[in-house]
Amino acid sequence: MSNGWSMPAVDALRASAIGPIADFDADTTPGFRGDKDAGTRLLSERGEVLADLQELLYANGRSGDHRSVLLVLQGMDTAGKGGIVRHVGGMMDPQGLTVRGFGKPTKEELQHDFLWRIHRALPPAGRIGIFDRSHYEDVLPVRVHGLVPRSEWEKRYELINKFESDLVASGTTIIKCCLVVSKDEQKKRLTERLERPDKYWKYNPGDIDERGYWDDYLEAYQAVFDLTDRDAAPWFVIPSDHKWFARLAVCELLIHTLSALRLDWPAADFDVEAEKKRLAAAD
Ligand code: AMP
Ligand code: MG
């Protein structure tokens, strides 16, 4: 491939291709040979391709096609999920996007099963939905902190697979990206949040406590990849110490996903020639 990728991002970043997450190096750019400048330049070019594909999806949705795309973003605090929403989502038409973040479940959400709030947030026809955290939180912090008994969270992997299979069968293409930041880089980013008043809002004192569970989180993420990475709803693991690379990678993965839908512009549901004549004759 001539644009800097030595291998398609879908192959270089697939969870099954990267080995144990505990040995993963977040300071790498798998499959991409270029540097930051090349990556940034390529991202702005590829962003236009992505925007065109999104418009095709939206146009088809407006014309009765029921398909949609769901991008699930997971990753530790500071991994850059918000940056993906802003910088990759930001390259597309906001009309065609639905963005949802998932925090600690509310009282109401806790009265329902863990997929209840997820169902309600799914993208409508023609849209790309972005989840900033997702149903996977229910097997990540929930597992790490034992928020429900093991017998409960253990069942969730199968429930998630079933939920995602049904979703795919009903026309939603799912792509799951885990942004991986190294422990050192996370410390730098947390430090920055404490040094800059414009970043205080992102800081949460609990993030330092969560760092204490780093290895438990890695184990919980490994279980997620082992049990829920399937061709129908694949996981990609994205080294994110370099923000430019994470953004480029997610952009490429979305382009791949949208291209696979083989969308075409919807045919006119009116007589084009007759309309031209009417318009020519109009005042
Ligand atoms: P943020 O993404 O920074 O807004 O933080 C949201 C917080 O909510 C994180 O600490 C998540 O781990 C937590 N969270 C999200 N979903 C769940 C869940 N289902 N159970 C427990 N904690 C959750
Ligand atoms: Mg946070």
XYZ file of C-alpha atoms and ligand atoms in Angstrom:
307
model
C 0.000 0.000 0.000
C 1.431 3.330 -0.992
C -0.204 5.741 1.441
C 1.972 4.861 4.427
C 0.177 1.695 5.502
C 2.220 -1.473 4.932
C -0.844 -3.586 5.726
C -4.546 -2.730 6.015
C -5.478 -1.380 9.451
C -8.145 -4.085 9.789
C -5.420 -6.727 9.670
C -2.740 -4.908 11.664
C -5.040 -3.962 14.546
C -7.445 -6.871 14.920
C -7.488 -8.087 18.534
C -6.687 -11.654 17.486
C -3.516 -10.414 15.738
C -1.917 -8.497 18.593
C -1.073 -11.135 21.215
C -1.686 -10.716 24.951
C -2.849 -7.226 25.882
C -0.520 -7.243 28.904
C 2.481 -7.265 26.516
C 1.045 -4.694 24.142
C 3.127 -1.606 23.381
C 0.937 1.495 23.176
C 3.829 3.532 21.806
C 3.721 1.870 18.365
C 1.947 2.411 15.042
C 1.260 -1.119 13.725
C 0.909 -1.305 9.970
C 1.762 2.368 9.462
C 5.242 3.421 8.368
C 4.836 7.181 8.347
C 5.591 9.722 11.074
C 3.273 12.197 12.774
C 3.371 14.686 9.898
C 2.592 12.029 7.317
C -0.145 10.574 9.516
C -1.769 13.944 10.131
C -1.695 14.802 6.440
C -3.150 11.438 5.533
C -5.900 11.817 8.137
C -7.197 15.008 6.576
C -7.257 13.335 3.150
C -8.933 10.196 4.429
C -11.385 12.263 6.430
C -12.892 13.422 3.139
C -13.311 9.844 1.980
C -14.947 9.020 5.303
C -17.304 12.009 5.047
C -18.384 10.953 1.533
C -19.106 7.413 2.707
C -21.067 8.713 5.670
C -23.153 10.879 3.353
C -23.912 7.793 1.249
C -25.067 5.926 4.342
C -27.207 8.867 5.422
C -28.714 9.287 1.948
C -29.623 5.611 1.863
C -31.130 5.847 5.325
C -33.286 8.742 4.165
C -34.418 6.608 1.253
C -35.623 3.653 3.270
C -32.457 1.609 3.777
C -32.413 0.444 7.396
C -28.687 -0.078 7.797
C -26.538 1.737 10.348
C -23.056 1.500 11.841
C -22.075 1.366 15.503
C -18.574 2.339 16.604
C -17.881 1.222 20.164
C -15.009 3.012 21.913
C -13.443 1.565 25.018
C -10.197 2.293 26.827
C -8.780 3.369 30.164
C -9.149 6.939 31.419
C -7.203 9.422 29.238
C -6.879 6.901 26.384
C -8.453 9.437 24.033
C -12.032 8.289 23.484
C -13.294 11.867 23.591
C -10.588 12.890 21.127
C -11.793 10.260 18.659
C -15.345 11.563 18.950
C -14.154 15.133 18.401
C -11.533 14.585 15.729
C -12.817 11.595 13.749
C -16.509 12.237 14.416
C -15.759 15.892 13.677
C -14.770 15.068 10.109
C -18.309 13.890 9.380
C -21.670 15.626 9.084
C -23.139 15.854 12.608
C -26.603 15.152 11.145
C -25.504 11.641 10.333
C -23.994 10.902 13.748
C -25.397 9.937 17.102
C -22.925 10.124 19.965
C -23.606 8.620 23.364
C -21.400 8.368 26.426
C -22.040 5.888 29.225
C -21.132 6.714 32.808
C -21.943 5.019 36.061
C -25.480 3.711 35.714
C -28.204 5.948 37.100
C -30.742 4.729 39.629
C -33.219 4.205 36.819
C -30.702 2.329 34.659
C -29.832 0.038 37.550
C -33.459 -1.035 37.751
C -33.149 -2.630 34.316
C -30.849 -5.209 32.794
C -27.448 -3.895 31.697
C -28.387 -3.756 27.996
C -31.469 -1.589 28.568
C -29.670 1.741 28.263
C -27.689 0.416 25.307
C -30.804 -0.520 23.298
C -32.167 2.971 23.796
C -28.991 4.550 22.449
C -28.591 2.567 19.224
C -28.171 4.535 15.995
C -31.248 4.914 13.781
C -31.189 3.942 10.090
C -28.524 5.710 8.074
C -26.552 6.925 11.072
C -23.176 6.188 12.506
C -23.526 5.774 16.250
C -20.482 6.356 18.427
C -20.452 4.923 21.943
C -17.968 6.538 24.333
C -17.878 3.512 26.676
C -20.564 0.920 26.230
C -22.084 -2.341 27.427
C -18.502 -3.537 27.893
C -18.284 -1.422 31.050
C -20.525 -4.096 32.535
C -17.699 -6.619 32.258
C -14.831 -4.173 32.932
C -15.170 -1.985 36.079
C -18.040 -4.235 37.112
C -15.768 -7.287 36.977
C -12.695 -5.539 38.380
C -14.577 -4.155 41.383
C -17.014 -7.027 41.820
C -19.986 -4.670 41.469
C -22.161 -7.708 40.774
C -21.376 -11.318 41.720
C -19.090 -13.299 39.422
C -21.980 -15.613 38.490
C -23.726 -12.512 37.116
C -20.911 -10.887 35.095
C -19.734 -14.249 33.782
C -23.001 -14.654 31.888
C -22.678 -11.268 30.265
C -20.138 -12.227 27.604
C -22.631 -14.602 26.014
C -25.443 -12.103 26.451
C -23.300 -9.491 24.725
C -22.470 -11.844 21.843
C -26.135 -12.664 21.382
C -27.145 -8.989 21.559
C -24.508 -8.019 19.000
C -25.391 -10.887 16.655
C -29.039 -9.829 16.692
C -28.015 -6.260 16.041
C -25.875 -7.272 13.060
C -28.698 -9.439 11.708
C -31.023 -6.458 11.841
C -28.674 -4.276 9.790
C -26.250 -2.574 12.179
C -22.591 -3.124 11.409
C -20.559 -3.133 14.615
C -16.941 -2.164 14.980
C -15.292 -2.126 18.385
C -12.123 -0.193 19.144
C -10.145 -0.374 22.333
C -7.759 2.544 22.723
C -4.701 1.505 24.684
C -2.587 4.014 26.527
C 0.549 3.061 28.470
C 0.676 3.611 32.206
C 3.422 6.244 31.775
C 1.488 8.138 29.140
C -1.628 8.054 31.304
C 0.340 9.637 34.147
C 1.490 12.404 31.792
C -2.067 13.049 30.640
C -3.440 13.079 34.192
C -0.644 15.461 35.197
C -1.615 17.759 32.356
C -5.230 17.687 33.500
C -4.073 18.938 36.908
C -1.828 21.622 35.482
C -4.240 23.201 33.038
C -7.444 24.902 34.167
C -8.979 24.106 30.773
C -8.493 20.404 31.567
C -9.763 20.308 35.165
C -13.198 19.322 33.925
C -11.782 16.089 32.577
C -10.047 15.215 35.830
C -11.660 12.813 38.230
C -9.869 11.987 41.510
C -11.122 8.410 41.088
C -8.908 8.008 38.005
C -5.852 7.701 40.288
C -7.558 4.947 42.271
C -8.389 3.126 39.031
C -4.670 3.139 38.106
C -4.177 0.895 41.129
C -6.235 -1.749 39.325
C -4.263 -1.547 36.072
C -3.405 -5.249 35.871
C -6.938 -6.266 36.794
C -8.227 -4.104 33.965
C -5.764 -5.702 31.543
C -7.050 -9.112 32.602
C -10.656 -7.977 32.168
C -9.862 -6.549 28.707
C -8.132 -9.792 27.754
C -11.309 -11.694 28.650
C -13.331 -9.272 26.516
C -11.096 -9.917 23.497
C -10.969 -13.675 24.072
C -14.726 -14.012 24.456
C -16.277 -11.303 22.270
C -13.964 -10.708 19.288
C -15.898 -12.279 16.453
C -15.919 -11.585 12.705
C -19.497 -10.350 13.004
C -18.512 -7.804 15.661
C -14.737 -7.475 15.615
C -12.464 -5.884 18.207
C -9.556 -3.707 17.175
C -6.821 -2.760 19.601
C -5.373 0.651 18.942
C -2.119 1.860 20.423
C -2.972 5.374 21.567
C 0.111 6.944 23.094
C 0.249 8.787 19.762
C -3.105 10.486 19.392
C -2.562 11.148 15.695
C -2.155 7.432 15.067
C -5.264 6.443 17.023
C -7.342 8.932 15.032
C -5.913 7.801 11.711
C -6.486 4.158 12.629
C -10.125 4.638 13.634
C -10.730 6.671 10.475
C -9.307 3.830 8.342
C -11.359 1.212 10.187
C -14.534 3.214 9.625
C -13.713 3.661 5.939
C -13.201 -0.080 5.637
C -16.487 -0.801 7.420
C -18.514 1.656 5.355
C -16.923 0.548 2.071
C -17.905 -3.045 2.834
C -21.571 -1.951 2.773
C -21.121 -1.274 -0.970
C -23.482 1.658 -0.896
C -24.621 3.490 -3.965
C -26.522 6.760 -4.274
C -30.228 6.042 -3.918
C -32.181 6.109 -7.171
C -34.598 8.996 -7.664
C -38.142 8.175 -6.589
C -39.446 10.640 -9.175
C -39.171 10.974 -12.954
C -35.953 12.968 -13.402
C -36.601 13.949 -17.041
C -40.154 15.024 -16.294
C -38.935 17.126 -13.341
C -36.285 18.797 -15.519
C -38.971 19.784 -18.000
C -41.232 21.081 -15.270
C -38.430 23.113 -13.765
C -37.415 24.567 -17.168
C -41.020 25.610 -17.744
C -41.394 27.091 -14.258
C -41.064 30.871 -13.627
P -16.032 9.213 31.912
O -15.986 8.344 30.698
O -14.734 9.872 32.228
O -17.180 10.156 31.879
O -16.287 8.264 33.182
C -17.401 7.463 33.269
C -17.205 6.514 34.451
O -18.347 5.689 34.556
C -16.009 5.613 34.311
O -15.319 5.536 35.516
C -16.649 4.286 33.956
O -15.885 3.172 34.293
C -17.926 4.354 34.742
N -18.939 3.432 34.218
C -19.504 3.425 32.997
N -20.381 2.413 32.879
C -20.356 1.745 34.044
C -21.039 0.603 34.533
N -21.920 -0.053 33.774
N -20.773 0.212 35.794
C -19.888 0.873 36.539
N -19.196 1.947 36.146
C -19.440 2.394 34.912
Mg -12.893 10.125 32.909
